[in-house]
């Protein structure tokens, strides 16, 4: 057993330490997606690929791969490989980036945003530059923030319409300190489970539920994994950044860097239109598939609970109140008093 464990650790270490140029052919970028190719993320990945290849006149190719269903390829691992320069680019949820860039955990603060307009403003202009400053300290460059709607809570046991309905339920969450504390404050039991293992965990009743937007829920077929109830709320907006290794980015010509930045902006704008068009379609499809969708009757209570319990608990993990308020100011949001 010890020899086998040592061998696995050795293989993983060797894999992570392979030089970037050994994995990336000249004129080719590798982009790994956290969701299936058939998902919204897959569509955006293909749009990014087409833009880069068209604008570079074919001198740069983008190879897409999905880790959404493969064991051992969680989004956190993908982001870590990008951080080390062993993978060119990765596309996944910001909560899975938090372990590498703690300051980006501020984007998972519950009830940080009240509308999609807030989110767009908070991922553009000066606010986006500030977020990239945090990412670059960890060896990453954010090319795009993509918009996936507010995370809805789903489960297999019962409708959730009031805060007390969360009691006794067990939820899958990303490896995010902020999200773990949020679910505890809401009265539930959270378990950090790799994204690629989530569907199996739901099917095997290891957890009762999870949280995702309507389009992602449909793409992952969670309704076929026993998730019968969805509660629509606004505690957390799902942002999925497209990141590139800063090491890889800095080795590129200024022209190629410009193409990637423009491709990122194009995908960011495209994702907003995609959500606005596809979200109601996905919601309708889920209802037709038998999923019950409810709204909360006491959402102001949820907001009060997490703002009072979670924000003070996680503030130092994110970098302090000054970091949070600097971002809120750049995003044009009310400061945290």
Coordinates of N, CA and C in Angstrom, one line a residue, residues 203-287:
X203 N -25.7 11.2 -7.1 CA -26.3 9.9 -7.4 C -26.2 8.9 -6.3
X204 N -25.0 8.9 -5.6 CA -24.7 8.0 -4.6 C -25.2 8.4 -3.2
X205 N -25.9 9.6 -3.2 CA -26.5 10.1 -2.0 C -25.4 10.4 -0.9
X206 N -24.2 10.8 -1.4 CA -23.2 11.2 -0.4 C -23.5 12.6 0.1
X207 N -24.2 13.4 -0.7 CA -24.7 14.7 -0.4 C -26.2 14.8 -0.9
X208 N -26.9 15.8 -0.3 CA -28.3 16.0 -0.7 C -28.4 16.9 -1.9
X209 N -27.5 17.9 -2.0 CA -27.7 18.9 -3.0 C -26.4 19.6 -3.3
X210 N -26.5 20.6 -4.2 CA -25.4 21.5 -4.7 C -26.0 22.8 -5.1
X211 N -25.2 23.7 -5.7 CA -25.7 24.9 -6.2 C -25.1 25.3 -7.6
X212 N -25.9 25.7 -8.5 CA -25.5 26.0 -9.8 C -26.6 26.8 -10.5
X213 N -26.3 27.4 -11.6 CA -27.3 28.2 -12.4 C -28.1 27.2 -13.2
X214 N -29.2 27.7 -13.8 CA -30.1 26.8 -14.5 C -29.4 26.2 -15.8
X215 N -28.7 26.9 -16.5 CA -28.1 26.4 -17.7 C -27.0 25.3 -17.4
X216 N -26.2 25.6 -16.4 CA -25.2 24.6 -16.0 C -25.8 23.4 -15.4
X217 N -26.9 23.6 -14.6 CA -27.6 22.4 -14.0 C -28.1 21.5 -15.1
X218 N -28.7 22.1 -16.2 CA -29.2 21.3 -17.3 C -28.1 20.6 -18.0
X219 N -27.0 21.3 -18.3 CA -25.9 20.7 -19.0 C -25.3 19.5 -18.2
X220 N -25.2 19.6 -16.9 CA -24.7 18.6 -16.1 C -25.7 17.5 -15.8
X221 N -27.0 17.7 -16.2 CA -28.0 16.7 -16.1 C -28.2 16.3 -14.6
X222 N -28.1 17.3 -13.7 CA -28.3 17.0 -12.3 C -29.7 16.5 -12.0
X223 N -30.7 16.9 -12.8 CA -32.1 16.4 -12.6 C -32.1 14.9 -12.8
X224 N -31.2 14.3 -13.5 CA -31.1 12.9 -13.7 C -30.3 12.2 -12.5
X225 N -29.8 13.1 -11.7 CA -29.0 12.6 -10.5 C -29.8 12.8 -9.2
X226 N -31.1 12.9 -9.3 CA -32.0 12.9 -8.2 C -32.3 14.3 -7.6
X227 N -31.8 15.4 -8.3 CA -32.0 16.7 -7.8 C -33.4 17.2 -8.3
X228 N -34.4 17.0 -7.4 CA -35.8 17.3 -7.8 C -36.3 18.7 -7.5
X229 N -35.5 19.4 -6.6 CA -36.0 20.7 -6.1 C -34.9 21.8 -6.3
X230 N -35.3 22.9 -6.9 CA -34.4 24.0 -7.1 C -35.0 25.2 -6.4
X231 N -34.2 26.0 -5.6 CA -34.7 27.2 -5.0 C -33.9 28.4 -5.6
X232 N -34.6 29.3 -6.1 CA -34.0 30.5 -6.8 C -33.7 31.5 -5.7
X233 N -32.5 32.0 -5.6 CA -32.1 33.0 -4.6 C -30.9 33.8 -5.2
X234 N -30.4 34.8 -4.4 CA -29.4 35.7 -5.0 C -28.2 35.8 -4.0
X235 N -27.9 34.7 -3.4 CA -26.8 34.8 -2.4 C -25.4 34.8 -3.0
X236 N -25.3 34.3 -4.2 CA -24.0 34.3 -4.9 C -24.1 34.2 -6.4
X237 N -23.4 35.1 -7.0 CA -23.4 35.1 -8.5 C -22.3 34.2 -9.0
X238 N -22.6 33.4 -10.0 CA -21.6 32.4 -10.5 C -20.7 33.1 -11.5
X239 N -19.5 33.4 -11.2 CA -18.5 33.9 -12.1 C -17.5 32.8 -12.5
X240 N -17.2 32.7 -13.8 CA -16.3 31.7 -14.2 C -15.2 32.3 -15.1
X241 N -14.0 32.6 -14.4 CA -12.9 33.2 -15.1 C -12.2 32.3 -16.1
X242 N -11.7 32.9 -17.2 CA -10.8 32.2 -18.1 C -9.4 32.8 -17.8
X243 N -8.5 32.0 -17.4 CA -7.2 32.4 -16.9 C -6.1 31.8 -17.8
X244 N -5.0 32.5 -17.9 CA -3.8 32.1 -18.6 C -2.6 32.2 -17.7
X245 N -1.7 31.3 -17.8 CA -0.4 31.4 -17.0 C 0.3 32.7 -17.4
X246 N 0.6 33.4 -16.3 CA 1.3 34.7 -16.5 C 2.6 34.5 -17.2
X247 N 3.3 33.3 -16.9 CA 4.5 33.0 -17.5 C 4.4 32.8 -19.0
X248 N 3.3 32.1 -19.4 CA 3.0 31.9 -20.8 C 2.7 33.2 -21.5
X249 N 1.8 34.0 -20.9 CA 1.4 35.3 -21.4 C 2.6 36.2 -21.7
X250 N 3.5 36.3 -20.7 CA 4.6 37.2 -20.8 C 5.6 36.8 -21.9
X251 N 5.6 35.6 -22.3 CA 6.5 35.1 -23.3 C 6.0 35.4 -24.7
X252 N 4.7 35.9 -24.8 CA 4.1 36.1 -26.1 C 4.5 37.5 -26.6
X253 N 4.3 37.7 -27.9 CA 4.6 39.0 -28.6 C 3.4 40.0 -28.1
X254 N 3.7 41.3 -28.2 CA 2.6 42.2 -27.8 C 1.4 42.0 -28.7
X255 N 1.6 41.7 -30.0 CA 0.4 41.5 -30.9 C -0.4 40.3 -30.4
X256 N 0.3 39.2 -30.0 CA -0.5 38.0 -29.6 C -1.2 38.3 -28.3
X257 N -0.5 39.0 -27.4 CA -1.2 39.4 -26.1 C -2.4 40.2 -26.4
X258 N -2.3 41.1 -27.3 CA -3.5 41.9 -27.6 C -4.7 41.1 -28.2
X259 N -4.3 40.1 -29.0 CA -5.4 39.2 -29.6 C -6.1 38.5 -28.5
X260 N -5.3 37.9 -27.5 CA -5.9 37.2 -26.4 C -6.8 38.1 -25.5
X261 N -6.3 39.3 -25.3 CA -7.1 40.2 -24.4 C -8.4 40.6 -25.1
X262 N -8.3 40.8 -26.4 CA -9.6 41.1 -27.2 C -10.5 39.9 -27.3
X263 N -9.9 38.7 -27.4 CA -10.7 37.5 -27.4 C -11.4 37.3 -26.1
X264 N -10.7 37.6 -25.0 CA -11.3 37.5 -23.7 C -12.5 38.5 -23.5
X265 N -12.3 39.7 -24.0 CA -13.4 40.7 -23.9 C -14.6 40.2 -24.7
X266 N -14.3 39.7 -25.9 CA -15.4 39.2 -26.8 C -16.2 38.1 -26.1
X267 N -15.5 37.1 -25.5 CA -16.1 36.0 -24.8 C -16.9 36.5 -23.6
X268 N -16.4 37.5 -22.9 CA -17.1 38.1 -21.7 C -18.4 38.7 -22.1
X269 N -18.4 39.4 -23.1 CA -19.7 40.1 -23.6 C -20.6 39.0 -24.2
X270 N -20.1 38.0 -24.8 CA -20.9 36.9 -25.4 C -21.6 36.1 -24.3
X271 N -20.9 35.9 -23.2 CA -21.4 35.1 -22.1 C -22.6 35.8 -21.5
X272 N -22.6 37.1 -21.4 CA -23.8 37.8 -20.9 C -25.0 37.6 -21.8
X273 N -24.8 37.8 -23.1 CA -25.9 37.6 -24.0 C -26.4 36.2 -24.0
X274 N -25.5 35.2 -23.9 CA -25.8 33.8 -23.8 C -26.7 33.5 -22.6
X275 N -26.3 34.0 -21.5 CA -27.1 33.8 -20.3 C -28.5 34.4 -20.4
X276 N -28.6 35.6 -20.8 CA -29.9 36.3 -20.9 C -30.8 35.6 -21.9
X277 N -30.3 34.9 -22.9 CA -31.1 34.2 -23.9 C -31.4 32.8 -23.4
X278 N -30.4 32.1 -22.9 CA -30.6 30.7 -22.6 C -31.1 30.4 -21.2
X279 N -31.0 31.3 -20.3 CA -31.4 31.0 -18.9 C -32.9 30.7 -18.8
X280 N -33.8 31.5 -19.5 CA -35.2 31.1 -19.4 C -35.5 29.8 -20.1
X281 N -34.8 29.5 -21.2 CA -35.0 28.2 -21.9 C -34.6 27.1 -21.0
X282 N -33.5 27.2 -20.3 CA -33.1 26.1 -19.4 C -34.1 25.9 -18.3
X283 N -34.5 27.0 -17.7 CA -35.5 27.0 -16.6 C -36.8 26.2 -17.1
X284 N -37.3 26.5 -18.3 CA -38.5 25.9 -18.8 C -38.2 24.4 -19.0
X285 N -37.0 24.1 -19.6 CA -36.7 22.7 -19.8 C -36.6 21.9 -18.5
X286 N -36.1 22.4 -17.5 CA -36.0 21.8 -16.2 C -37.4 21.5 -15.6
X287 N -38.3 22.5 -15.7 CA -39.7 22.3 -15.3 C -40.4 21.2 -16.0

